[in-house]
Coordinates of C-alpha atoms and ligand atoms in Angstrom, one line a residue:
Chain A
M136 CA 0.0 0.0 0.0
N137 CA 1.3 3.4 -0.8
T138 CA 0.7 4.7 2.7
K139 CA 3.3 2.3 4.0
A140 CA 5.7 3.5 1.4
A141 CA 5.0 7.0 2.7
G142 CA 6.4 5.9 6.0
Y143 CA 3.3 5.3 8.2
N144 CA 0.8 2.6 8.7
Y145 CA -2.7 2.5 7.1
A146 CA -4.8 5.2 8.9
Y147 CA -1.7 6.6 10.5
L148 CA -1.8 4.6 13.8
D149 CA 0.3 1.4 14.0
E150 CA -1.6 -1.8 14.3
Q151 CA -0.9 -2.4 18.0
T152 CA -2.3 1.0 18.9
K153 CA -5.4 0.3 16.8
R154 CA -5.9 -2.9 18.6
M155 CA -5.5 -1.1 22.0
I156 CA -8.1 1.6 21.0
R157 CA -10.5 -1.2 19.6
R158 CA -10.3 -3.0 22.9
A159 CA -11.3 0.2 24.6
I160 CA -14.0 0.8 22.3
L161 CA -15.4 -2.8 22.7
K162 CA -15.3 -2.3 26.5
A163 CA -17.0 1.1 26.1
V164 CA -19.7 -0.5 24.0
A165 CA -20.2 -3.2 26.6
I166 CA -20.7 -0.7 29.4
P167 CA -22.8 2.2 27.8
G168 CA -21.8 5.6 29.2
Y169 CA -18.8 4.3 31.1
Q170 CA -15.5 6.2 30.5
V171 CA -12.8 3.7 29.5
P172 CA -9.3 4.9 29.7
F173 CA -7.0 4.4 26.7
G174 CA -3.4 5.2 25.8
S175 CA -4.1 8.3 23.7
R176 CA -1.3 8.8 21.1
E177 CA 0.2 11.9 19.7
M178 CA -1.6 12.9 16.4
P179 CA -0.2 15.2 13.7
M180 CA -2.7 18.0 15.0
P181 CA -3.3 19.8 18.2
Y182 CA -5.5 18.4 21.0
G183 CA -8.2 21.0 20.4
W184 CA -8.7 19.6 16.9
G185 CA -10.3 16.4 18.2
T186 CA -7.4 14.0 18.5
G187 CA -9.7 11.7 20.6
G188 CA -12.2 11.4 17.8
V189 CA -9.5 11.1 15.2
Q190 CA -8.0 8.2 17.0
V191 CA -11.3 6.4 17.3
T192 CA -12.0 7.0 13.7
A193 CA -8.5 5.7 12.8
A194 CA -9.0 2.6 14.7
L195 CA -12.2 1.8 13.0
I196 CA -11.8 3.0 9.5
G197 CA -11.3 0.7 6.4
P198 CA -10.9 1.2 2.6
L199 CA -14.6 0.6 2.0
D200 CA -15.8 3.2 4.5
V201 CA -17.2 6.6 3.5
L202 CA -16.2 9.4 5.8
K203 CA -18.1 12.6 6.6
V204 CA -16.5 15.2 8.9
I205 CA -18.3 18.1 10.3
D206 CA -17.5 20.9 12.8
Q207 CA -20.3 23.0 14.2
G208 CA -22.6 21.3 11.6
A209 CA -20.6 22.5 8.6
D210 CA -18.5 20.3 6.3
D211 CA -16.4 23.2 5.0
T212 CA -14.7 24.6 8.2
T213 CA -10.9 24.4 8.4
N214 CA -11.0 21.7 11.1
A215 CA -13.5 19.6 9.3
V216 CA -11.6 20.0 5.9
S217 CA -8.3 19.1 7.6
I218 CA -9.5 15.9 9.2
R219 CA -11.3 14.8 6.0
K220 CA -8.2 15.4 4.0
F221 CA -6.1 13.6 6.6
F222 CA -8.2 10.4 6.3
A223 CA -8.5 10.6 2.5
A224 CA -4.7 10.7 2.5
V225 CA -3.7 8.1 5.1
A226 CA -6.6 5.7 4.9
E227 CA -7.6 6.1 1.2
V228 CA -11.3 6.4 2.0
A229 CA -14.0 8.0 0.0
T230 CA -15.4 11.1 1.7
T231 CA -18.8 12.7 1.5
T232 CA -20.8 15.6 2.8
A233 CA -24.1 13.6 2.5
T234 CA -25.0 12.2 6.0
E235 CA -26.9 9.3 4.7
R236 CA -24.1 8.1 2.5
A237 CA -21.4 8.2 5.2
T238 CA -20.5 5.0 7.1
I239 CA -18.6 7.0 9.7
V240 CA -19.4 10.6 10.6
Q241 CA -16.8 12.3 12.8
T242 CA -18.2 15.5 14.4
R243 CA -17.6 18.2 16.9
H244 CA -20.4 20.3 18.4
R245 CA -23.4 18.8 16.4
I246 CA -25.2 15.6 15.4
P247 CA -26.6 15.8 11.9
E248 CA -30.3 16.7 11.3
T249 CA -30.7 13.6 8.9
P250 CA -31.7 10.9 11.2
L251 CA -28.8 8.3 11.4
R252 CA -29.4 4.7 10.6
E253 CA -28.4 1.3 11.6
G254 CA -24.8 0.5 10.6
Q255 CA -23.6 4.1 10.8
I256 CA -21.1 5.2 13.3
L257 CA -21.1 8.7 14.7
V258 CA -17.7 9.7 16.3
L259 CA -17.9 12.7 18.6
Q260 CA -14.8 14.7 19.7
V261 CA -14.8 15.3 23.5
P262 CA -12.8 18.0 25.3
I263 CA -13.9 17.2 28.8
P264 CA -15.4 13.7 29.4
E265 CA -16.1 13.8 33.1
P266 CA -19.6 15.2 34.0
L267 CA -18.7 15.4 37.6
R268 CA -15.5 17.4 37.2
W269 CA -17.0 20.8 38.2
L270 CA -18.1 19.3 41.5
E271 CA -15.1 17.2 42.4
P272 CA -11.7 17.8 41.0
R273 CA -10.2 14.5 42.2
E274 CA -10.3 11.7 39.7
A275 CA -10.3 8.9 42.3
E276 CA -13.4 10.5 43.9
T277 CA -15.3 10.9 40.6
R278 CA -14.6 7.3 39.8
K279 CA -16.0 6.3 43.1
M280 CA -19.0 8.5 42.6
H281 CA -19.7 6.8 39.3
A282 CA -19.2 3.4 40.9
L283 CA -21.7 4.1 43.6
E284 CA -24.1 6.0 41.4
E285 CA -23.7 9.1 43.6
Y286 CA -25.3 11.5 41.1
G287 CA -27.5 13.6 43.4
A288 CA -25.1 16.6 43.3
M289 CA -25.6 16.8 39.5
H290 CA -29.2 18.0 40.1
V291 CA -27.7 20.6 42.5
S292 CA -26.4 22.4 39.3
L293 CA -29.8 22.2 37.6
Y294 CA -31.5 23.4 40.8
E295 CA -29.2 26.3 41.0
D296 CA -30.0 27.2 37.4
L297 CA -33.7 27.2 38.1
A298 CA -33.2 29.3 41.4
R299 CA -31.0 31.8 39.5
H300 CA -32.6 32.1 36.1
G301 CA -35.9 30.5 36.5
R302 CA -35.0 28.0 33.8
I303 CA -32.1 25.4 33.2
A304 CA -29.5 27.7 31.6
K305 CA -27.3 24.9 30.3
T306 CA -27.7 24.9 26.6
Y307 CA -24.9 22.6 25.5
D308 CA -23.0 19.5 26.8
Y309 CA -26.1 18.9 28.8
P310 CA -25.8 15.9 31.1
V311 CA -27.5 12.7 30.4
L312 CA -28.1 9.4 32.3
V313 CA -27.3 6.4 30.1
E314 CA -29.6 3.3 30.5
G315 CA -30.5 4.6 33.9
R316 CA -26.9 4.0 35.0
Y317 CA -24.1 6.1 34.0
L318 CA -24.0 9.8 34.0
M319 CA -22.4 11.1 30.8
R320 CA -21.4 14.3 29.1
P321 CA -22.6 14.1 25.4
S322 CA -19.7 16.5 24.4
P323 CA -20.5 20.1 23.6
I324 CA -23.4 19.6 21.3
P325 CA -26.5 21.8 21.8
K326 CA -29.1 20.3 24.1
F327 CA -31.2 20.5 20.9
D328 CA -29.3 17.3 19.8
N329 CA -29.7 15.4 23.0
P330 CA -33.0 13.7 21.8
K331 CA -30.9 12.2 18.9
L332 CA -28.8 10.3 21.4
D333 CA -31.8 8.5 22.8
R334 CA -32.3 5.0 21.2
S335 CA -30.3 6.0 18.2
P336 CA -30.0 3.1 15.6
A337 CA -26.4 4.2 15.0
L338 CA -23.5 3.5 17.1
M339 CA -22.1 6.6 18.9
L340 CA -18.5 6.8 20.1
F341 CA -17.0 9.5 22.1
G342 CA -13.3 10.2 22.1
A343 CA -11.3 12.5 24.5
G344 CA -7.7 12.7 23.4
R345 CA -6.2 15.0 26.0
E346 CA -8.1 13.3 28.9
R347 CA -7.6 9.8 27.3
R348 CA -11.1 8.4 27.7
I349 CA -13.5 6.6 25.2
Y350 CA -17.2 6.0 25.9
A351 CA -20.0 4.8 23.8
L352 CA -23.7 4.5 23.2
P353 CA -24.4 1.4 21.4
P354 CA -27.4 1.3 19.1
H355 CA -30.8 1.7 20.8
T356 CA -29.5 2.8 24.1
R357 CA -31.8 4.7 26.5
V358 CA -30.4 8.3 27.0
E359 CA -32.3 10.6 29.3
S360 CA -31.4 14.2 29.7
L361 CA -31.5 15.3 33.4
A362 CA -34.4 17.4 34.5
F363 CA -37.0 17.8 37.3
E364 CA -40.5 16.5 37.2
D365 CA -41.9 20.0 37.4
H366 CA -39.2 21.4 35.0
P367 CA -38.9 18.8 32.3
F368 CA -36.1 18.8 29.8
E369 CA -36.8 21.1 26.7
V370 CA -34.8 21.8 23.7
E371 CA -34.2 25.2 22.0
T372 CA -36.8 26.6 19.7
W373 CA -36.8 29.5 17.3
E374 CA -39.3 32.1 16.2
A375 CA -37.5 32.1 12.7
R376 CA -37.1 29.3 10.2
C377 CA -34.0 28.9 8.0
R378 CA -33.7 31.7 5.6
L379 CA -32.1 29.6 3.0
C380 CA -34.1 26.4 3.0
G381 CA -37.1 27.3 5.2
A382 CA -36.5 24.4 7.7
E383 CA -38.5 24.7 10.8
D384 CA -37.1 21.6 12.5
S385 CA -33.3 22.1 12.4
Y386 CA -30.9 23.9 14.7
L387 CA -30.4 27.4 13.5
D388 CA -27.4 29.7 13.8
E389 CA -27.7 33.5 13.7
V390 CA -25.3 34.9 11.2
I391 CA -24.4 38.4 10.2
V392 CA -25.1 39.0 6.6
D393 CA -23.9 42.5 5.7
D394 CA -21.8 45.4 7.0
A395 CA -24.8 47.1 8.4
G396 CA -25.1 44.3 11.0
G397 CA -28.1 42.7 9.3
R398 CA -28.7 39.2 10.7
M399 CA -30.5 36.1 9.7
F400 CA -31.1 32.5 10.9
V401 CA -29.7 29.6 8.9
C402 CA -29.3 25.9 9.4
S403 CA -26.1 25.0 11.3
D404 CA -26.1 21.6 9.4
T405 CA -24.9 22.8 6.0
D406 CA -25.4 19.4 4.3
Y407 CA -29.1 19.2 5.4
C408 CA -29.7 22.8 4.3
N409 CA -27.9 22.6 0.9
R410 CA -29.9 19.5 -0.1
R411 CA -33.1 21.0 1.1
Q412 CA -32.4 24.0 -1.1
A413 CA -31.5 21.7 -4.1
A414 CA -34.7 19.8 -3.7
Q415 CA -36.6 23.1 -3.9
G416 CA -34.8 23.8 -7.1
K417 CA -32.7 26.7 -5.8
P418 CA -29.6 27.3 -7.7
N419 CA -26.0 26.7 -6.5
P420 CA -26.5 25.3 -2.9
E421 CA -22.8 25.1 -2.4
M422 CA -22.5 28.8 -2.5
L423 CA -25.4 29.6 -0.2
G424 CA -24.8 27.1 2.5
G425 CA -22.3 27.2 5.4
K426 CA -21.5 29.8 7.9
A427 CA -19.6 33.0 7.6
Chain B
M51 CA -32.9 -13.0 76.4
S52 CA -35.7 -11.9 78.7
V53 CA -38.8 -10.1 77.3
A54 CA -37.8 -7.0 79.3
E55 CA -34.4 -6.9 77.7
R56 CA -35.8 -7.5 74.3
T57 CA -38.3 -4.6 74.5
G58 CA -36.1 -2.2 76.4
P59 CA -34.5 0.6 74.4
Q60 CA -31.8 -0.5 72.1
P61 CA -28.7 1.7 71.8
L62 CA -28.6 3.6 68.5
L63 CA -24.8 3.2 68.5
R64 CA -22.8 0.7 70.5
V65 CA -19.1 1.5 70.6
R66 CA -16.6 -1.1 71.9
G67 CA -12.8 -1.1 72.1
M68 CA -12.6 1.9 69.6
S69 CA -8.9 2.5 68.9
K70 CA -7.0 4.4 66.3
R71 CA -3.3 4.6 66.0
Y72 CA -1.2 6.7 63.8
G73 CA 1.8 4.7 63.5
R74 CA 3.2 4.5 67.0
R75 CA 1.1 7.5 68.1
I76 CA -2.2 6.9 69.9
G77 CA -5.2 8.8 68.4
C78 CA -7.7 7.1 70.6
A79 CA -7.7 3.8 72.6
D80 CA -10.3 1.4 73.9
V81 CA -13.2 3.7 73.9
D82 CA -16.5 2.0 75.0
F83 CA -19.9 3.6 75.2
D84 CA -23.6 3.2 74.2
L85 CA -25.6 6.0 72.7
Y86 CA -29.4 5.9 72.9
P87 CA -31.9 7.4 70.6
G88 CA -32.4 11.1 71.3
E89 CA -29.3 11.3 73.6
V90 CA -26.5 13.8 73.4
I91 CA -23.2 12.7 74.5
G92 CA -20.5 15.2 74.9
V93 CA -16.8 14.4 74.3
V94 CA -14.4 16.8 76.2
G95 CA -10.7 16.9 76.7
E96 CA -7.7 19.2 76.0
S97 CA -6.2 19.7 72.6
G98 CA -4.6 16.4 71.2
S99 CA -6.6 14.3 73.6
G100 CA -8.2 12.3 70.6
K101 CA -11.7 13.9 70.4
T102 CA -11.6 14.4 66.6
T103 CA -10.0 11.1 66.0
L104 CA -12.8 9.3 68.0
L105 CA -15.5 11.3 66.2
N106 CA -14.0 10.5 62.8
C107 CA -13.8 6.8 63.6
L108 CA -17.5 6.9 64.9
S109 CA -18.7 8.6 61.7
A110 CA -16.8 6.1 59.6
Q111 CA -14.7 8.6 58.0
L112 CA -11.6 7.0 59.5
E113 CA -11.0 3.3 59.6
P114 CA -10.3 2.5 63.2
S115 CA -7.3 0.2 64.0
A116 CA -9.4 -1.9 66.4
G117 CA -12.8 -2.0 67.9
S118 CA -16.4 -2.5 66.8
L119 CA -19.2 -0.1 65.9
V120 CA -22.7 -1.2 65.7
Y121 CA -25.5 1.0 64.5
D122 CA -29.2 0.3 64.8
T123 CA -30.4 0.9 61.2
R124 CA -33.9 1.8 60.4
E125 CA -34.2 -1.0 57.8
R126 CA -32.1 -3.9 59.1
G127 CA -31.7 -3.2 62.8
P128 CA -28.2 -3.4 64.4
V129 CA -25.3 -3.7 61.8
A130 CA -21.5 -3.5 62.1
V131 CA -20.8 -0.2 60.4
F132 CA -17.5 -1.3 59.1
D133 CA -18.9 -4.5 57.6
L134 CA -21.2 -2.5 55.4
S135 CA -20.1 -1.8 51.9
E136 CA -18.6 1.5 51.2
A137 CA -21.8 2.5 49.2
E138 CA -24.0 1.6 52.2
R139 CA -21.8 3.6 54.5
R140 CA -21.7 6.6 52.4
R141 CA -25.4 6.4 52.0
L142 CA -25.9 6.2 55.9
L143 CA -23.8 9.3 56.2
R144 CA -26.0 11.2 53.7
T145 CA -29.3 10.1 55.1
D146 CA -29.7 8.7 58.6
W147 CA -26.5 10.5 59.9
G148 CA -25.4 14.1 59.9
L149 CA -22.0 15.5 60.2
V150 CA -21.4 19.1 61.3
R151 CA -17.8 20.4 60.9
Q152 CA -16.2 23.1 62.9
N153 CA -15.5 25.1 59.8
P154 CA -18.8 25.5 57.9
R155 CA -16.9 26.1 54.7
E156 CA -15.8 22.4 54.7
G157 CA -19.4 21.2 55.2
L158 CA -21.0 23.5 52.7
R159 CA -20.8 23.9 48.9
M160 CA -19.7 27.4 48.8
S161 CA -20.3 27.8 45.0
V162 CA -24.1 27.3 45.1
S163 CA -27.1 28.9 46.9
A164 CA -28.2 28.2 50.5
G165 CA -31.3 26.5 49.0
A166 CA -29.2 24.2 46.8
N167 CA -27.0 23.4 49.9
V168 CA -30.1 22.4 51.8
G169 CA -31.7 20.6 48.9
E170 CA -28.5 18.5 48.0
R171 CA -29.3 15.6 50.3
L172 CA -32.8 15.4 49.1
M173 CA -31.6 15.2 45.4
A174 CA -29.0 12.6 46.5
V175 CA -31.7 10.3 47.7
G176 CA -33.8 10.8 44.6
A177 CA -36.0 13.9 45.1
R178 CA -36.7 15.3 41.6
N179 CA -39.5 17.9 42.1
Y180 CA -37.9 21.2 42.3
G181 CA -41.0 22.8 43.9
Q182 CA -40.9 20.3 46.6
I183 CA -37.1 20.5 47.2
R184 CA -37.4 24.3 47.5
G185 CA -40.3 24.1 49.9
T186 CA -38.4 21.7 52.1
A187 CA -35.4 23.9 52.0
E188 CA -37.5 26.9 53.1
H189 CA -38.7 24.9 56.0
W190 CA -35.3 23.9 57.2
L191 CA -33.9 27.5 56.7
A192 CA -36.8 28.8 58.8
Q193 CA -36.1 26.1 61.4
L194 CA -32.6 27.4 61.7
E195 CA -33.7 31.0 61.8
I196 CA -32.4 31.9 58.3
A197 CA -34.5 34.5 56.6
A198 CA -36.5 33.1 53.6
D199 CA -35.2 35.8 51.3
R200 CA -31.6 34.4 51.7
I201 CA -32.6 31.2 50.1
D202 CA -30.9 32.1 46.7
D203 CA -27.8 33.7 48.2
R204 CA -24.5 31.9 48.4
P205 CA -23.1 30.9 51.8
G206 CA -20.2 33.3 51.2
T207 CA -22.5 36.2 51.7
F208 CA -23.6 34.8 55.2
S209 CA -22.0 35.6 58.6
G210 CA -20.1 32.7 60.4
G211 CA -23.0 32.0 62.6
M212 CA -25.4 31.8 59.7
Q213 CA -23.0 29.6 57.8
Q214 CA -23.0 27.2 60.8
R215 CA -26.8 27.3 60.9
L216 CA -26.9 26.5 57.2
Q217 CA -24.5 23.7 57.6
I218 CA -26.9 22.3 60.3
A219 CA -30.0 22.9 58.1
R220 CA -28.2 21.0 55.3
N221 CA -27.7 18.0 57.5
L222 CA -31.1 17.9 59.1
V223 CA -33.2 17.9 55.9
T224 CA -33.1 14.2 55.6
R225 CA -34.3 13.9 59.2
P226 CA -31.2 11.9 60.5
R227 CA -31.3 10.2 63.8
L228 CA -27.7 10.8 64.7
V229 CA -25.6 13.8 64.2
F230 CA -21.8 14.1 64.8
M231 CA -20.5 17.5 65.6
D232 CA -17.0 18.7 66.0
E233 CA -16.7 22.0 67.8
P234 CA -19.9 23.4 66.2
T235 CA -19.5 26.7 68.0
G236 CA -15.8 26.7 67.7
G237 CA -15.1 29.8 65.5
L238 CA -17.9 31.9 66.7
D239 CA -18.3 35.1 68.9
V240 CA -19.7 34.6 72.4
S241 CA -23.2 36.1 71.5
V242 CA -23.4 34.2 68.3
Q243 CA -22.4 31.0 70.2
A244 CA -25.2 31.4 72.7
R245 CA -27.8 31.8 70.0
L246 CA -26.6 28.7 68.1
L247 CA -26.6 26.8 71.4
D248 CA -30.1 27.7 72.2
L249 CA -31.2 26.7 68.7
L250 CA -29.4 23.4 68.9
R251 CA -30.9 22.6 72.3
R252 CA -34.4 23.2 70.9
L253 CA -33.7 21.3 67.7
V254 CA -32.2 18.3 69.5
G255 CA -35.2 18.0 71.7
D256 CA -37.8 18.6 69.0
L257 CA -36.3 16.2 66.5
D258 CA -35.3 13.6 69.1
L259 CA -31.8 13.7 67.7
A260 CA -28.9 11.6 69.1
C261 CA -25.7 13.5 69.0
V262 CA -22.0 13.0 69.6
L263 CA -20.7 16.5 70.4
V264 CA -17.0 17.1 70.5
T265 CA -15.9 20.3 72.2
H266 CA -13.3 21.6 74.7
D267 CA -15.9 24.1 76.0
L268 CA -17.5 22.8 79.1
G269 CA -20.2 25.5 78.8
V270 CA -21.4 23.9 75.6
V271 CA -21.7 20.4 77.1
R272 CA -23.3 21.8 80.2
L273 CA -26.0 23.2 78.1
L274 CA -26.4 20.4 75.5
A275 CA -25.0 17.0 76.7
H276 CA -26.8 14.4 78.7
R277 CA -23.7 12.5 79.4
L278 CA -20.0 13.2 79.1
L279 CA -16.9 11.3 78.0
V280 CA -13.6 13.0 79.3
M281 CA -10.6 12.1 77.3
Q282 CA -7.0 12.3 78.1
Q283 CA -4.2 11.0 75.7
G284 CA -6.7 9.0 73.7
H285 CA -8.4 7.4 76.7
V286 CA -11.7 8.0 78.2
V287 CA -10.7 8.6 81.9
E288 CA -14.2 9.4 83.1
Q289 CA -17.7 9.1 81.8
G290 CA -21.2 9.8 83.4
L291 CA -24.1 12.1 83.5
T292 CA -23.0 15.7 82.6
D293 CA -24.0 17.4 85.9
Q294 CA -22.4 14.6 88.0
V295 CA -19.1 14.7 86.1
L296 CA -18.9 18.5 86.1
D297 CA -20.0 19.1 89.6
D298 CA -18.4 16.1 91.3
P299 CA -15.4 15.1 89.1
Q300 CA -13.7 11.8 90.3
H301 CA -10.6 11.6 88.0
P302 CA -7.8 14.0 88.7
Y303 CA -7.6 15.0 85.1
T304 CA -11.3 15.9 85.1
Q305 CA -10.9 17.8 88.3
M306 CA -8.2 19.7 86.6
L307 CA -10.3 20.4 83.5
V308 CA -13.2 21.6 85.6
S309 CA -11.3 23.9 87.8
S310 CA -9.2 25.5 85.0
I311 CA -11.9 26.1 82.6
L312 CA -14.9 27.7 84.3
P313 CA -18.2 26.5 83.2
V314 CA -20.6 29.4 82.1
Ligands
ATP527 N1 -3.6 12.4 60.7 C1 -2.9 12.2 61.8 N2 -1.6 11.7 61.7 C2 -0.8 11.5 62.8 N3 -1.2 11.9 64.0 C3 -2.5 12.4 64.2 C4 -3.2 12.6 63.0 N4 -4.4 13.1 63.5 C5 -4.2 13.3 64.9 N5 -3.1 12.8 65.2 C6 -2.6 12.8 66.7 O1 -3.6 12.1 67.4 C7 -3.8 12.7 68.6 C8 -5.2 13.0 68.8 O2 -5.5 14.1 67.8 P1 -7.0 14.7 67.7 O3 -7.0 15.5 66.5 O4 -7.9 13.6 67.6 O5 -7.2 15.5 69.0 P2 -8.3 16.6 69.5 O6 -8.7 16.2 70.8 O7 -9.4 16.6 68.4 O8 -7.6 18.0 69.5 P3 -8.1 19.4 69.2 O9 -8.9 19.8 70.4 O10 -6.8 20.3 69.0 O11 -8.9 19.4 68.0 C9 -2.8 13.8 68.7 O12 -1.7 13.4 69.3 C10 -2.5 14.2 67.2 O13 -1.3 14.7 67.0
MG528 MG1 -10.2 18.2 67.2

């Protein structure tokens, strides 16, 4: 294979490292929501670029895969483009922007609007995996809290939001309980995306490079966003619809459109938006989609 | 066992041979006593006599070197505390027991409001109704004479006496039967101490709380404790009813304590 000739193994990581990561992934799948430590490797990019997700993808990817990479919902940001190019080069895979064509979707900050299906894998990049970290800085203690299911204090932060703001202010990385057992950070996706975690037919894998943790939601796992009986979990809603494609059901970003400070709401998921526009016969969706 | 023995009051806590060594140094040694429901037992002694060590062993925060500790649980009757799993022990400490530290900052969550501090134990045992949690927090703040309009303030904005009352409210919210207190009035001014002692005395009576109360202040135990343990160099040198021990001390060390530190 020509990658070997270029001086590195297929998909960049050596086979032993991939096996180690796969073992961590298998364990994570076996214990949904549980953070499995793994020996995170240096990758040819900085940590903030999602090295945890990149390593998970590298351990899974094969020549027949079709890879989609998004950042904040967009396929065309620097980060997404670099990771896509990286795998196109080191793993010789086809890439796509179309969610339904992808076998692996690596993402930061969003879950695609197009519903995922069985057989697909979503790889999420995680900066901070530990949901109890704000409460308890000691790793040994948080591990014990997970082991003993001592999660009451998590509701303290939600209580505090309600007392202070009259509503739960947390809008992203909103904590969830997995299969009624493990408390989990879904990574900094908007809480809008939390319902997509629940009983997803796709496998979801979470990789934290700097903190060296992998965790997983196997297909059809029950995922519940924390809330109170009298203040149930709610997702964001918008008065507006997407200015470009008219979608009412997608996560919208507010973007500045001119020097006069004019604003409009558009889909954060560029693939979803572009293809809705194309279906409506609008011209040149590639030029209209995406964020500033 | 005779019928009379079986129906008589069971001790809530039975302590036998409780000892803790730090290497070759003795923390506490061979402490025996029974604590009955609703009873307040004071532990007095000079600095370094082993009061905190004993309290930490009794509240299962420190593993004793020897001895047994049997607690009469609500669900299962008497159990050896150190035979419980760690999960069960931690649960006991969050529900049926309370722990009031001398420094309220150690016993409080300083980054969240008074209401959240009081509500935490409820949430820890599964309360999930915000309105009810808040209502219960209001009740306990009132019990501890903290104004209702301070419920959303952080403890850092409270005076030392208020912080201590908040720490107590936070412990009482699950209606514990046994509360451990280490110098609860320690860092406070005399007038603030007096108010807190009054409040504690009323609560202990109203709630039928059993307490292990560590202090070096004989005035505090005179007011609150039914019985006293006097400690010297890790050993209990004298124990008995508070008034008897203070008014007619038998052991030379107790005599010295009583004469050197004037009770109220
Ligand atoms: N962690 C420790 N390691 C070693 N020795 C300790 C430790 N904690 C306490 N000791 C020793 O055990 C003895 C009893 O200490 P303890 O803190 O229980 O006394 P105390 O009666 O609570 O004193 P004070 O009134 O000053 O709080 C002392 O000799 C002390 O130096
Ligand atoms: Mg002490």
